Amino acid sequence: VLSFITPPEGEHIGILTNSGGNAVFFSDNVDKFNLKLAEFSDTLKEKIAPHLISLVKKINPLDMIGVAEEQQYYNIAREMFEDPGIDIIVGSVVIPPFLGMKSDEHFRGLIRAWNETGRKKTIDSIIPF
């Protein structure tokens, strides 16, 4: 598995999640790992805006709310992979069974974005239980 992971070139992390709790957890703990939350540029905010519902604040960590599906994870991750201000992308997923989501759909979006952007940045995915 580690042979597929690109070593990070910097310490700026971009986080996308569908859970506010995960967003708070990352915000509170990222410095413990000598990382910094990347500041979302105005350009990145403009690029991700069409893929988010209006309730979502375009800040890092990005809480896309529980309704985010594979396509949102793909679109947002793709823009984050292309952004020069982000070195590491973490996708965190809470799977709400009442919405009928599949356990792997979010990760398919993340991995597709990573593959299509040339795997130039480190990616990590987390499923809290």
Short mmCIF file of C-alpha atoms in Angstrom, two decimals:
data_model
loop_
_atom_site.label_atom_id
_atom_site.label_comp_id
_atom_site.label_asym_id
_atom_site.label_seq_id
_atom_site.Cartn_x
_atom_site.Cartn_y
_atom_site.Cartn_z
CA VAL A 1 0.00 0.00 0.00
CA LEU A 2 2.73 2.48 0.93
CA SER A 3 4.32 2.14 -2.51
CA PHE A 4 1.31 3.96 -3.95
CA ILE A 5 1.52 6.93 -1.59
CA THR A 6 3.39 10.00 -2.75
CA PRO A 7 5.49 11.52 0.05
CA PRO A 8 4.18 14.99 0.87
CA GLU A 9 6.19 17.96 -0.37
CA GLY A 10 4.92 20.21 2.39
CA GLU A 11 2.90 20.40 5.56
CA HIS A 12 -0.33 22.00 4.34
CA ILE A 13 -3.27 19.67 4.64
CA GLY A 14 -6.66 19.96 2.97
CA ILE A 15 -9.51 18.04 4.55
CA LEU A 16 -12.88 17.17 3.08
CA THR A 17 -15.51 15.38 5.09
CA ASN A 18 -19.24 14.88 5.30
CA SER A 19 -19.27 15.22 9.08
CA GLY A 20 -18.89 18.33 11.21
CA GLY A 21 -17.55 16.22 14.06
CA ASN A 22 -14.68 15.01 11.92
CA ALA A 23 -13.95 18.56 10.80
CA VAL A 24 -13.64 19.68 14.43
CA PHE A 25 -11.47 16.67 15.29
CA PHE A 26 -9.02 17.51 12.52
CA SER A 27 -8.97 21.21 13.35
CA ASP A 28 -8.15 20.44 16.96
CA ASN A 29 -5.44 17.87 16.26
CA VAL A 30 -3.63 18.68 13.00
CA ASP A 31 -0.82 20.55 14.76
CA LYS A 32 0.00 17.46 16.85
CA PHE A 33 1.33 15.92 13.64
CA ASN A 34 3.38 18.99 12.65
CA LEU A 35 0.92 19.82 9.90
CA LYS A 36 -0.97 23.01 9.12
CA LEU A 37 -4.45 23.47 7.74
CA ALA A 38 -4.10 24.91 4.26
CA GLU A 39 -5.79 28.25 3.69
CA PHE A 40 -8.30 27.92 0.86
CA SER A 41 -7.53 30.52 -1.80
CA ASP A 42 -10.29 32.59 -3.36
CA THR A 43 -9.65 30.71 -6.60
CA LEU A 44 -10.17 27.34 -4.93
CA LYS A 45 -13.33 28.58 -3.21
CA GLU A 46 -14.72 29.67 -6.58
CA LYS A 47 -13.89 26.31 -8.16
CA ILE A 48 -15.51 24.21 -5.43
CA ALA A 49 -18.59 26.41 -4.93
CA PRO A 50 -20.68 24.88 -7.76
CA HIS A 51 -20.28 21.43 -6.18
CA LEU A 52 -21.51 22.40 -2.71
CA ILE A 53 -24.90 23.22 -1.28
CA SER A 54 -25.32 26.80 -0.07
CA LEU A 55 -25.11 25.85 3.64
CA VAL A 56 -21.48 24.77 3.31
CA LYS A 57 -18.77 27.21 4.37
CA LYS A 58 -15.85 27.10 1.97
CA ILE A 59 -13.18 26.73 4.65
CA ASN A 60 -10.68 24.06 5.62
CA PRO A 61 -11.58 21.54 6.90
CA LEU A 62 -14.42 21.40 4.42
CA ASP A 63 -17.57 19.92 5.94
CA MET A 64 -19.69 19.04 2.92
CA ILE A 65 -22.51 17.83 5.18
CA GLY A 66 -23.99 14.31 5.20
CA VAL A 67 -25.57 14.57 1.77
CA ALA A 68 -22.19 14.66 -0.04
CA GLU A 69 -21.87 11.74 -2.43
CA GLU A 70 -19.25 10.28 -4.75
CA GLN A 71 -19.50 13.05 -7.33
CA GLN A 72 -19.02 15.82 -4.75
CA TYR A 73 -16.01 14.03 -3.27
CA TYR A 74 -14.60 13.64 -6.78
CA ASN A 75 -15.14 17.26 -7.83
CA ILE A 76 -13.85 18.79 -4.60
CA ALA A 77 -10.87 16.43 -4.29
CA ARG A 78 -9.89 17.07 -7.91
CA GLU A 79 -9.74 20.82 -7.26
CA MET A 80 -7.81 20.27 -4.04
CA PHE A 81 -5.27 18.04 -5.82
CA GLU A 82 -4.72 20.80 -8.39
CA ASP A 83 -4.37 23.58 -5.80
CA PRO A 84 -0.73 24.60 -5.17
CA GLY A 85 -1.49 25.59 -1.57
CA ILE A 86 -2.39 22.04 -0.51
CA ASP A 87 0.22 19.30 -0.06
CA ILE A 88 -1.83 16.52 1.53
CA ILE A 89 -5.50 15.68 0.99
CA VAL A 90 -7.48 13.76 3.60
CA GLY A 91 -10.93 12.49 2.82
CA SER A 92 -12.93 11.54 5.88
CA VAL A 93 -16.26 9.81 5.53
CA VAL A 94 -19.10 9.01 7.88
CA ILE A 95 -21.54 6.76 6.08
CA PRO A 96 -25.13 7.62 7.02
CA PRO A 97 -27.04 4.37 6.38
CA PHE A 98 -30.39 6.15 6.45
CA LEU A 99 -29.43 7.94 3.21
CA GLY A 100 -28.83 4.65 1.41
CA MET A 101 -25.19 5.41 0.61
CA LYS A 102 -22.75 2.64 -0.20
CA SER A 103 -19.69 2.30 2.02
CA ASP A 104 -17.22 2.83 -0.82
CA GLU A 105 -18.82 5.49 -3.02
CA HIS A 106 -17.06 8.46 -1.43
CA PHE A 107 -13.68 6.77 -1.75
CA ARG A 108 -14.30 5.99 -5.41
CA GLY A 109 -14.62 9.74 -5.97
CA LEU A 110 -11.42 10.49 -4.05
CA ILE A 111 -9.40 7.79 -5.81
CA ARG A 112 -10.68 8.77 -9.25
CA ALA A 113 -9.62 12.39 -8.62
CA TRP A 114 -6.22 11.24 -7.35
CA ASN A 115 -5.66 9.02 -10.40
CA GLU A 116 -6.81 11.67 -12.89
CA THR A 117 -4.50 14.32 -11.42
CA GLY A 118 -1.44 12.09 -11.70
CA ARG A 119 -1.11 10.98 -8.07
CA LYS A 120 1.16 13.97 -7.39
CA LYS A 121 0.03 14.57 -3.83
CA THR A 122 -0.39 12.46 -0.74
CA ILE A 123 -3.90 11.16 -0.14
CA ASP A 124 -5.30 9.59 2.99
CA SER A 125 -8.78 8.38 3.75
CA ILE A 126 -10.39 7.83 7.11
CA ILE A 127 -13.61 6.11 8.12
CA PRO A 128 -14.38 6.70 11.80
CA PHE A 129 -16.39 3.96 13.48
#
